[in-house]
Coordinates of C-alpha atoms in Angstrom, one line a residue:
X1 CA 119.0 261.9 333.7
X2 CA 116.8 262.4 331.1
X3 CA 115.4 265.2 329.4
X4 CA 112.2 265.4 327.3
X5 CA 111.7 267.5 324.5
X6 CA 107.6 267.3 323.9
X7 CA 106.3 268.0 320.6
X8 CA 103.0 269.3 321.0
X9 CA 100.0 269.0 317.4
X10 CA 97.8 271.2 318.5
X11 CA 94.9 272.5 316.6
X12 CA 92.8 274.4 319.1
X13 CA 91.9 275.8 323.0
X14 CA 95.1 278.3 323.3
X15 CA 94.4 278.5 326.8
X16 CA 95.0 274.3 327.4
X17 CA 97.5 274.1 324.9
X18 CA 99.7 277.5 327.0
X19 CA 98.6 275.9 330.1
X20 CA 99.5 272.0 329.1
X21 CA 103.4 274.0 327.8
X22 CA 103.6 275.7 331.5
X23 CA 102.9 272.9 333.6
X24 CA 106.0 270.7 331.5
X25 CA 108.4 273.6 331.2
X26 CA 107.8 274.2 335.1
X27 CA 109.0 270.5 335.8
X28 CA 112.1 271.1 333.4
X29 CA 111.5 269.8 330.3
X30 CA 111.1 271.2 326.7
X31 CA 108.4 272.1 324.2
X32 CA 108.2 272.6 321.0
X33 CA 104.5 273.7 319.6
X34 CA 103.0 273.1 316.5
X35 CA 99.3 274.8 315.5
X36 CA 97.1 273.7 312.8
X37 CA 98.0 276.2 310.0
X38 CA 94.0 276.0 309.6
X39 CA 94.0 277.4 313.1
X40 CA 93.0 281.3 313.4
X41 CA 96.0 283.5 313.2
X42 CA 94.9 284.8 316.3
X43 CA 95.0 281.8 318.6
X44 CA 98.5 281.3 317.6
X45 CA 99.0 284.8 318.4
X46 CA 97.5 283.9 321.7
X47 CA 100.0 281.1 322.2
X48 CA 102.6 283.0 321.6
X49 CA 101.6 285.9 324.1
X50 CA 100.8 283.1 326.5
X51 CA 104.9 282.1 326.1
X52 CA 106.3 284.7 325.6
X53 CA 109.4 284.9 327.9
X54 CA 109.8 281.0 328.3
X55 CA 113.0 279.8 327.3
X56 CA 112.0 276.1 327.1
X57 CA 109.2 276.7 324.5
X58 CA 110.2 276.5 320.7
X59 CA 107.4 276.9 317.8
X60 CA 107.5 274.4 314.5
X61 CA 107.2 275.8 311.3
X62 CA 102.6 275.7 310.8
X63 CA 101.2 273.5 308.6
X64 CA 97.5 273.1 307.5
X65 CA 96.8 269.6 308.9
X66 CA 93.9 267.0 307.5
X67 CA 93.3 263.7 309.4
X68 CA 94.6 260.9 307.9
X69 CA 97.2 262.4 305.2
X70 CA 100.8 263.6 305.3
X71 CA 100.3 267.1 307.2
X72 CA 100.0 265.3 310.1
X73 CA 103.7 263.6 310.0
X74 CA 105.0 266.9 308.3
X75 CA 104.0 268.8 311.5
X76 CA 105.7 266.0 313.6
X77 CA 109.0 266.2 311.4
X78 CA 108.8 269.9 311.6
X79 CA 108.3 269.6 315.2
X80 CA 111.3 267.7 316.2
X81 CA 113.6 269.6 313.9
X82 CA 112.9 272.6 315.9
X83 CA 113.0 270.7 318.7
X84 CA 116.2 269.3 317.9
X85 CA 117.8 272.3 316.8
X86 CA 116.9 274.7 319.8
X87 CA 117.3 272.1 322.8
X88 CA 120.7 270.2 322.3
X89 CA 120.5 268.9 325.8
X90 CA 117.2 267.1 325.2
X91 CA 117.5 263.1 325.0
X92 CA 114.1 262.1 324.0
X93 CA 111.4 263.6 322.1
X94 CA 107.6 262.4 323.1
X95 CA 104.6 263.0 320.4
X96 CA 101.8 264.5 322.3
X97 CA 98.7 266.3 321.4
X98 CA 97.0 269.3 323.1
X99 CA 94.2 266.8 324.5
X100 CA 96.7 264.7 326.6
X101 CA 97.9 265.4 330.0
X102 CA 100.6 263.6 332.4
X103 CA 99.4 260.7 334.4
X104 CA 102.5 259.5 335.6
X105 CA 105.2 262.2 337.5
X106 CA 107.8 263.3 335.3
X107 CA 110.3 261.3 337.5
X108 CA 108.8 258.6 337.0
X109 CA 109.0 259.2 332.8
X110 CA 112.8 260.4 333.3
X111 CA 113.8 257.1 335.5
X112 CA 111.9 254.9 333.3
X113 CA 113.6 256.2 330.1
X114 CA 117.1 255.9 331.8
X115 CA 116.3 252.3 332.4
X116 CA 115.0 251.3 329.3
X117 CA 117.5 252.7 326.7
X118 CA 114.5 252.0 324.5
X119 CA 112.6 253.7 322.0
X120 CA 108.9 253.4 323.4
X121 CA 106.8 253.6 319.9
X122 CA 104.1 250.9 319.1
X123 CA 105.0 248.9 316.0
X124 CA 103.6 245.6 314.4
X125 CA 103.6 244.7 311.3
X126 CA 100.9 246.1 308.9
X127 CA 99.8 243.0 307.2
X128 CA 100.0 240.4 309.4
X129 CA 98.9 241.9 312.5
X130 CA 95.6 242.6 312.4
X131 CA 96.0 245.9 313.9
X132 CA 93.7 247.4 311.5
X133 CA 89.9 246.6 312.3
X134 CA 87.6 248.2 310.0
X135 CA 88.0 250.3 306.6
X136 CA 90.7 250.4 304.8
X137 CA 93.5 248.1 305.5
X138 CA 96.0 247.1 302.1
X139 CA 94.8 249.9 300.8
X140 CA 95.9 252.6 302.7
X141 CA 98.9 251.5 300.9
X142 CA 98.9 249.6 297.4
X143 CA 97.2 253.3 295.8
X144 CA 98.3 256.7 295.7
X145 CA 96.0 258.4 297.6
X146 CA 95.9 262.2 296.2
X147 CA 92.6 263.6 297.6
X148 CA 91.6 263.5 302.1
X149 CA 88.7 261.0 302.8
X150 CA 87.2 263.7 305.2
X151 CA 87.2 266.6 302.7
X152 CA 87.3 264.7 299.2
X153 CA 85.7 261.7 299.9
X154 CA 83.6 261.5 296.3
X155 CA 87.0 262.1 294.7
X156 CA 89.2 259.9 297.5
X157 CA 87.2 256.7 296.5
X158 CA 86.9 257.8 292.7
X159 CA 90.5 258.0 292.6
X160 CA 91.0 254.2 294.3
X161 CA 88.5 252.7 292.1
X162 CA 90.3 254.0 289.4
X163 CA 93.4 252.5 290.2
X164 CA 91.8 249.4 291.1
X165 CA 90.5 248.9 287.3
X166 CA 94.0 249.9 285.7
X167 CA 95.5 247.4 287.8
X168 CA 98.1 250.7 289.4
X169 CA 98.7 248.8 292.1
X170 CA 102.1 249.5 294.3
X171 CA 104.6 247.8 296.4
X172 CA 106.5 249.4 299.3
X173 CA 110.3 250.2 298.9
X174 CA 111.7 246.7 298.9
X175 CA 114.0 246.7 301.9
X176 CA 111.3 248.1 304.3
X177 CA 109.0 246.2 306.1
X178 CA 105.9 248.1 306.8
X179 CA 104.3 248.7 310.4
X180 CA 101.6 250.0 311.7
X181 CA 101.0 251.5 315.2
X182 CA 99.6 254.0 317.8
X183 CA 100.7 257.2 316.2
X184 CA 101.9 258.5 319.9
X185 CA 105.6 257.5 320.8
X186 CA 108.6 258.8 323.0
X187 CA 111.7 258.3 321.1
X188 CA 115.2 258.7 321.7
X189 CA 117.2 261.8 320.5
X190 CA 119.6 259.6 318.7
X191 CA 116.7 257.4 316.7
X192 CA 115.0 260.8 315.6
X193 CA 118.6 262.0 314.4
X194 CA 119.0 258.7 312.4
X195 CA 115.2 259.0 310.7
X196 CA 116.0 262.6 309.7
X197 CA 119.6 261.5 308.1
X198 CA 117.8 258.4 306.2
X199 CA 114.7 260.5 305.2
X200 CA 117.5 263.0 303.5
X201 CA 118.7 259.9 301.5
X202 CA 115.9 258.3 300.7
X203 CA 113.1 260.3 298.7
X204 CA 111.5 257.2 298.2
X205 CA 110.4 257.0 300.8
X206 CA 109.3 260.2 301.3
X207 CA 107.4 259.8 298.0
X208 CA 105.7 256.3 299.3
X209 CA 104.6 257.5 302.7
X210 CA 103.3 260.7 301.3
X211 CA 100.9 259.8 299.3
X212 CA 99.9 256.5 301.8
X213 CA 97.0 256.7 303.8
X214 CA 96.9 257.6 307.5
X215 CA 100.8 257.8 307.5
X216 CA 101.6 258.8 310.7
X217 CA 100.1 255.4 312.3
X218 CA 102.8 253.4 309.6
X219 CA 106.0 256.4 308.8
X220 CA 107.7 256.6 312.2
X221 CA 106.3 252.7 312.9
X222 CA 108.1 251.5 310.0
X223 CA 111.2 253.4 309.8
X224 CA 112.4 253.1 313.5
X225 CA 111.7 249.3 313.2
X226 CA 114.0 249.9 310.1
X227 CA 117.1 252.1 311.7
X228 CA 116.8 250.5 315.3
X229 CA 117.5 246.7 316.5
X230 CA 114.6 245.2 318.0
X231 CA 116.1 244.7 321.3
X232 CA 115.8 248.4 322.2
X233 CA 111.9 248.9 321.3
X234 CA 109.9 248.7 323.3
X235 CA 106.8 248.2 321.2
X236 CA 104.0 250.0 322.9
X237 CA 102.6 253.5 323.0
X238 CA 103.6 255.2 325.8
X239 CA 100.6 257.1 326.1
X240 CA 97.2 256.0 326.9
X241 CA 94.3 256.1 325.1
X242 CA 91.1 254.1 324.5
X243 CA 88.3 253.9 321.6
X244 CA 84.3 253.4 321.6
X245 CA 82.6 250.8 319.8
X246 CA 82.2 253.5 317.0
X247 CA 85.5 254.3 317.0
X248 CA 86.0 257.6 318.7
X249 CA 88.6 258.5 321.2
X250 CA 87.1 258.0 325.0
X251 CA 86.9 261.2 326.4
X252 CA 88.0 261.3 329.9
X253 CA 86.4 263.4 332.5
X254 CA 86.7 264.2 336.2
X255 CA 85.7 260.9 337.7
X256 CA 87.9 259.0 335.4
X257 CA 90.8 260.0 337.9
X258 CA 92.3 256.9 339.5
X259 CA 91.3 254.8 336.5
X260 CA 94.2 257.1 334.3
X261 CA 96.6 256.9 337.0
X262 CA 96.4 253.3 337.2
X263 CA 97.5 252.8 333.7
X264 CA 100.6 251.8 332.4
X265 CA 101.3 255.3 330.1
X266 CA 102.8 258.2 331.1
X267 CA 100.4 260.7 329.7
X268 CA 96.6 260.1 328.5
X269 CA 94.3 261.1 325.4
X270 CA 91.8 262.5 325.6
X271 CA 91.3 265.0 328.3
X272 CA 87.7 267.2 328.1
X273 CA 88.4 270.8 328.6
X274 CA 85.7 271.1 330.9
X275 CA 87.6 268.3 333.1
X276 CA 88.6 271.2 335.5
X277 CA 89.2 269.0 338.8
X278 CA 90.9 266.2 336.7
X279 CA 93.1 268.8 334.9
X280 CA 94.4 270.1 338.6
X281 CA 94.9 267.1 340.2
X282 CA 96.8 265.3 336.9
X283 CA 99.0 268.6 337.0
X284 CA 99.8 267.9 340.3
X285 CA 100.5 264.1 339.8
X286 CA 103.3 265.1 337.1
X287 CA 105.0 267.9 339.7
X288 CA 105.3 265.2 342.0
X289 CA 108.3 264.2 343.5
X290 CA 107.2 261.1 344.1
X291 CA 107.4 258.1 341.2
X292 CA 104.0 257.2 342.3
X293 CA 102.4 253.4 342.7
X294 CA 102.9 250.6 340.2
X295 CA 100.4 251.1 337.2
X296 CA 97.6 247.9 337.3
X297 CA 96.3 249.0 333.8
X298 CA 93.3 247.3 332.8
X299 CA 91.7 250.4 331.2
X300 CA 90.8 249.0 327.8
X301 CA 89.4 245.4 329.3
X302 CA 87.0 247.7 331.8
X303 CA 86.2 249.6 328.9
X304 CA 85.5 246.9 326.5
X305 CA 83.2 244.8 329.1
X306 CA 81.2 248.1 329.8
X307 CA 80.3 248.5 326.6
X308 CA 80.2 244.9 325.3
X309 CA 77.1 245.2 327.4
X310 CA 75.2 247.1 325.0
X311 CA 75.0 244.0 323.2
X312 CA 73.3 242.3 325.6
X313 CA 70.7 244.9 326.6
X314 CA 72.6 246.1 329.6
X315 CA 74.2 249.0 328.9
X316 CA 76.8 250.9 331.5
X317 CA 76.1 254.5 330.0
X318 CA 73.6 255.6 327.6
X319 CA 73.8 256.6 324.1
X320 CA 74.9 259.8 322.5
X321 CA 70.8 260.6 322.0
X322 CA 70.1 259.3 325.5
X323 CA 72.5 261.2 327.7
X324 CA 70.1 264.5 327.2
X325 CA 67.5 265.7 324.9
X326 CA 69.8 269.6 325.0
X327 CA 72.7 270.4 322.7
X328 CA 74.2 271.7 325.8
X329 CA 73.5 274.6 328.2
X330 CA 75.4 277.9 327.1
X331 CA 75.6 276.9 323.9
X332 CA 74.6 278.7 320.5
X333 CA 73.2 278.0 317.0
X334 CA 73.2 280.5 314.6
X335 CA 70.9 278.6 311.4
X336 CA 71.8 280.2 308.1
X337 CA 68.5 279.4 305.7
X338 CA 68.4 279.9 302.3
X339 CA 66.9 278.2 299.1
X340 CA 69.9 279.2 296.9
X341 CA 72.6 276.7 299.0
X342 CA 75.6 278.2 297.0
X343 CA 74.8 281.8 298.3
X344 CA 74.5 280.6 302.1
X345 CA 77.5 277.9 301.8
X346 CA 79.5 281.3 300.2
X347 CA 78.3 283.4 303.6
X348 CA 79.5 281.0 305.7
X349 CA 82.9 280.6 304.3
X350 CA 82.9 284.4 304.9
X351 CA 82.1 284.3 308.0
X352 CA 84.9 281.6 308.6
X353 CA 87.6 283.1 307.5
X354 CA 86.7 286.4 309.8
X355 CA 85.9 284.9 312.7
X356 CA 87.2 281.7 312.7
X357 CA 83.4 280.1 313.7
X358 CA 82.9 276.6 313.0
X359 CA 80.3 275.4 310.4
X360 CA 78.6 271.8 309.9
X361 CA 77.1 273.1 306.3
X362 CA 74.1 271.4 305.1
X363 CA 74.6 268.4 307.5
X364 CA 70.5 267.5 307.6
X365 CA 69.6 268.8 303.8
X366 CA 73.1 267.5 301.6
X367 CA 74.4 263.9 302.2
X368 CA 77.6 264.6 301.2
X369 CA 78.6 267.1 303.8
X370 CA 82.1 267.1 305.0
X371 CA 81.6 266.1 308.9
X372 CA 84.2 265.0 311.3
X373 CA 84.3 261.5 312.5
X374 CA 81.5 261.1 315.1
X375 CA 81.4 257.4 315.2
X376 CA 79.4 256.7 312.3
X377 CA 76.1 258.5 313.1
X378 CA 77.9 261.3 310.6
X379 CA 77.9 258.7 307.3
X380 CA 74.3 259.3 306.5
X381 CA 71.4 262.3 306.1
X382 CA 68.7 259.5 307.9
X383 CA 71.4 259.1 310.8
X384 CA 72.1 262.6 311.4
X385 CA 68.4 263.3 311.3
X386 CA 67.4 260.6 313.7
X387 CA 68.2 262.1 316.7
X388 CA 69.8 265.6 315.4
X389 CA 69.8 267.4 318.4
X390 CA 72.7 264.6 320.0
X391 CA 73.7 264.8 316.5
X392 CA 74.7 268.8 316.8
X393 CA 76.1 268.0 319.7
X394 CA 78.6 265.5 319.0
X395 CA 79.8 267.9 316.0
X396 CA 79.9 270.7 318.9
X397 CA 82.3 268.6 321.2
X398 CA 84.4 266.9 318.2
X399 CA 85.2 270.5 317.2
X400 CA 85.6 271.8 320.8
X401 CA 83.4 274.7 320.4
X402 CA 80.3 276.5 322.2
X403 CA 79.5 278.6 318.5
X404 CA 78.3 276.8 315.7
X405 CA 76.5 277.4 312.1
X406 CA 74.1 275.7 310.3
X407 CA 72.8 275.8 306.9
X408 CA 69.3 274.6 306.2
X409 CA 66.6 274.6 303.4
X410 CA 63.6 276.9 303.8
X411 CA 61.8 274.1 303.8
X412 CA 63.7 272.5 307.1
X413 CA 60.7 274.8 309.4
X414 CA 60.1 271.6 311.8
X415 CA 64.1 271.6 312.3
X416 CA 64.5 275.0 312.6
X417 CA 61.5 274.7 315.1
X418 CA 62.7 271.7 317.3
X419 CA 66.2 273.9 317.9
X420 CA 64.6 277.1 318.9
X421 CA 62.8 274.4 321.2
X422 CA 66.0 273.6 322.7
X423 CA 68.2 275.2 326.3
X424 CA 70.9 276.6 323.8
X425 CA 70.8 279.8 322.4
X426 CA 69.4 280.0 318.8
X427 CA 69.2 282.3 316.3
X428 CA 68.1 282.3 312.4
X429 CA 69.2 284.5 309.3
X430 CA 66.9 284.5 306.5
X431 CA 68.5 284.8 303.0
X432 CA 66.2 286.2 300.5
X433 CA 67.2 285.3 296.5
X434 CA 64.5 286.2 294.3
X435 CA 64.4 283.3 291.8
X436 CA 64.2 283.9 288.1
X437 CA 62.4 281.6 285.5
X438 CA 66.0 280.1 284.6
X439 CA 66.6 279.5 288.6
X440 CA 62.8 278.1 289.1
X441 CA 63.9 275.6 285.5
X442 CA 67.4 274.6 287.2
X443 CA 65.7 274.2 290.3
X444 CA 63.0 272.2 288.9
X445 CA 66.0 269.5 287.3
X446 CA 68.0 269.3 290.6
X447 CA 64.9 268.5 292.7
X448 CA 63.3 266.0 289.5
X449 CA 60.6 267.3 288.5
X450 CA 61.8 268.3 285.4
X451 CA 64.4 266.8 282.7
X452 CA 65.9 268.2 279.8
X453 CA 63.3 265.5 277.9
X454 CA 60.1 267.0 279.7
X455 CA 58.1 268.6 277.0
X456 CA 57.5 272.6 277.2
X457 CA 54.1 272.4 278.1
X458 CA 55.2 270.5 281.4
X459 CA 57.6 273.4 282.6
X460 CA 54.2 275.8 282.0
X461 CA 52.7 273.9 284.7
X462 CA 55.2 273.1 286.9
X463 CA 57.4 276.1 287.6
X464 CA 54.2 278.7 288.5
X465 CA 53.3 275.8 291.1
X466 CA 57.2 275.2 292.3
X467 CA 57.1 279.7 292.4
X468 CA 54.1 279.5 294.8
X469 CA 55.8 276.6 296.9
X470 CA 58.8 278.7 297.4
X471 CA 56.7 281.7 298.3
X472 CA 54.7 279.5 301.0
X473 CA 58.1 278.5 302.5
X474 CA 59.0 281.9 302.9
X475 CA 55.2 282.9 305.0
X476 CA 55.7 279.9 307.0
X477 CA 58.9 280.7 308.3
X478 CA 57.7 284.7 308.8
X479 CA 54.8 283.6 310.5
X480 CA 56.8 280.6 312.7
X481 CA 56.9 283.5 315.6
X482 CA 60.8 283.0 315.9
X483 CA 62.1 285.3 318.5
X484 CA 65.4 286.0 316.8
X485 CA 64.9 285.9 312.9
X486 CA 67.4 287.9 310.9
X487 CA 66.8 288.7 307.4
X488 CA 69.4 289.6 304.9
X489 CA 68.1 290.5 301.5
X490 CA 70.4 291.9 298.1
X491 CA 68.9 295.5 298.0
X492 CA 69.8 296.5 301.7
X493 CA 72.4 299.2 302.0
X494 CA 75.9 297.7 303.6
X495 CA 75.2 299.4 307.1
X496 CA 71.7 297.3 307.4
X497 CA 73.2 293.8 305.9
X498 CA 76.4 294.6 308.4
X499 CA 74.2 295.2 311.7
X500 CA 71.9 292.4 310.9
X501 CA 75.3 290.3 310.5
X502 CA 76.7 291.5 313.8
X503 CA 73.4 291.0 315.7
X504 CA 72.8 287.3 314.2
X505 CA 76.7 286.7 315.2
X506 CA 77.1 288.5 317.8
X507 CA 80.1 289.7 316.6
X508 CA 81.6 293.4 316.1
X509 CA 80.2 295.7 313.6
X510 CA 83.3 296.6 311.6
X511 CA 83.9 292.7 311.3
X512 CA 80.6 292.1 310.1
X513 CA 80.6 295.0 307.6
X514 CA 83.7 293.0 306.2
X515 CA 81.2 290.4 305.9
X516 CA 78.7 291.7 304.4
X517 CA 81.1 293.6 302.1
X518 CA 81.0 290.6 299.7
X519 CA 80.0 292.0 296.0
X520 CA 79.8 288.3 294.6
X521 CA 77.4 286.9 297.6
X522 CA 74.3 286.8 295.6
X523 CA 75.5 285.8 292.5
X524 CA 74.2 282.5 290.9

């Protein structure tokens, strides 16, 4: 009989991911966890409280992960070495991540994966497949990619084009024929063995794959294509998933129920946390001893004729900006406003690193803000602003959080006014710089109205009129009537700064003085 060794990326919710590892150690199988080395030190901590005591739970050696770059196969290797090492009796090893949950009993999985003999990975080939819709497609692959699209993207493209011009183009290694696939796979104990043995042989391809594009939809694609004969692949993901029209993961909910269960995977991506019925009643689907009916699938078809309608003017479900005007009952804002962006960008790094609270920068002010992926409404300042509130609240659920902060311009007061106007809870922090003649002159050139051409006699006139606008910001905002407005100013003593940080986070005192603690914030 077979016996599963999971390998669970996880990068959040230590509650689902302890619960998820309970619920497949109680049916007998294995887990080995891997968390986001950007994850807080304290929800691993959590995990591993949550575990303590089970024998069938392993953790991977952490790694900081970024979509779409090698951290994201590095955790996987690192996974299913620990995996391998600490359960000898295991015969497969199944990629999950800590948003998927069983839809299929796990005797089903075990009689299906005695049957087969097969590795159960999706893999096509990369350049004649089509697999690839949009973006990037050669490539991912022909250039070394150095720098993360998400978090570099200025220096991701300016590296490519770069390339491009010095003709540093690339070929694969020469006896491997690149694939390309869902990046989900169960796979036999045996073909994991084999890819770590060739992977010790063959730096490479290491070396290629490292510095590919999205690897882990093409590494473990390629190479098992590579080490295993095509007869015992079966070359489709064995866990379900669908995408929007903007290229988002569907979230599943609690009336998605017998739509999973009638699908051809074992498990499915991606289940909301506040799924709570669907949660119970897919736990109890995978403790069943029962292998369940025969799976009719037709998820993606439903999916795409639902939303194909759109096109037509007859929309299923309504937009992002259509499904509520709120950014979600419960919720909370805390908008960080300051005219000098360095000083409130280098506040709310502090406050990340102590508290671990998620930040979306100056996502209406800055165009280049890093963002996650949210479907496209993300890739522009006009798109974000169009209908901000669902904005904010697509960044809230894509980061699977109820605590956010914001960074605006003074000069953002209808913004600031049209969230305070909202259910959630909201609450602003003034930053006061005083602004010297040198900071109104660089001020001045970032915003155009000066140049380092403009004659003297322009700067007279300009910067006592720019002074005056800042100052008007400032009464505007002071006289907006905003029920919870925090200042924080660079002559308060560290006591004052650290309350008015713990009252605008609503966090702990001695953590806030930590905060405020921070000799260089005001500095230019």
């Amino acid at each position: 009989m077979a016996i599963v060794a999971y390998l669970l990326l996880c990068h959040r919710d230590p509650e689902t991911i302890v619960a998820l590892a309970g619920r497949l150690t109680a049916a007998g199988d294995l887990v080995a966890v891997h968390l986001d080395r950007r994850a807080p030190d304290a929800d691993f901590a959590a995990i591993r409280a949550g575990l303590a005591g089970n024998a069938s739970v392993v953790f991977a050696r952490r790694v900081r992960c970024g979509w779409g770059d090698w951290s994201l196969v590095q955790a996987t290797l690192n996974a299913a070495r620990a995996a391998l090492a600490a359960f000898p009796q295991a015969t497969h090893l199944y990629l999950l991540s800590g948003d998927c949950l069983p839809i299929k009993s796990a005797v089903r999985l075990r009689a299906d994966l005695d049957d087969s003999g097969s590795d159960h990975i999706e893999s096509v080939d990369f350049f004649r497949s089509g697999w690839i819709r949009t973006g990037l497609k050669d490539e991912r692959l022909i250039y070394r990619h150095l720098f993360n699209e998400r978090r570099q993207r200025r220096l991701f493209y300016a590296s490519m084009a770069v390339q491009k011009a010095l003709g540093l183009r690339r070929a694969p290694p020469a006896d491997l024929q690149v694939m390309i696939g869902s990046q989900w796979w169960c796979l036999r104990r045996s073909t994991v063995e084999a890819i770590l043995t060739f992977l010790a042989r063959r730096s490479d391809v290491v070396r290629f794959f490292r510095t590919s594009w999205i690897p882990d939809e093409t590494f473990f694609q390629t190479l098992v294509r590579h080490l295993v004969p095509t007869t015992e692949i079966r070359s489709r993901a064995p866990t379900f998933l669908m995408f929007t029209d903007y290229g988002m993961p569907v979230t599943f909910y609690n009336d998605h129920y017998d739509l999973l269960v009638a699908q051809e995977g074992y498990f499915a991506r991606k289940i909301s946390v506040e799924a709570v019925q669907l949660r119970a009643r897919l736990a109890a689907v995978y403790a069943s001893a029962d292998r369940g009916p025969a799976a009719s699938g037709g998820g993606p078809e439903i999916h795409r004729f639902l939303t194909g309608r759109g096109r037509i003017g007859q929309r299923f479900g309504g937009r992002a900006w259509e499904r509520g005007a709120g950014l979600g009952q419960g919720r909370q804002l805390m908008l960080v406003t300051c005219k000098k962006w360095h000083v409130a960008r280098r506040l709310v790094e502090r406050v990340r690193q102590a508290t671990g609270l998620a930040s979306a920068d100056f996502a209406f002010d800055d165009e280049t803000v890093d963002l996650p992926d949210l479907g496209g409404i993300e890739r522009s300042r006009a798109k974000r602003s169009r209908h901000r509130r669902a904005f904010l609240r697509l960044v809230y659920e894509s980061l699977g959080t109820d605590r956010l902060i914001l960074c605006l311009d003074p000069a953002d007061l209808e913004i600031m006014a049209d969230f305070q106007a909202d259910g959630a809870t909201v609450r602003i922090l003034e930053i006061v710089c005083p602004f010297s003649q040198a900071d109104l002159l660089g001020h001045a050139r970032r915003v155009g109205l000066l140049s380092d051409a403009s004659p003297p006699g322009v700067a007279a006139r300009v910067l006592p009129a720019l002074a005056q606008d800042l100052e008007r910001e400032t009464a505007r905002l002071r006289a907006a009537g905003f029920p919870a407005l925090f200042r924080l100013t660079p002559g308060q003593k560290l006591s004052e700064a650290a309350l008015v940080l713990a009252q605008f986070l609503a966090i702990p005192y001695d953590t806030a003085r930590g905060i405020a603690d921070t000799a260089t914030l005001f500095d230019d």
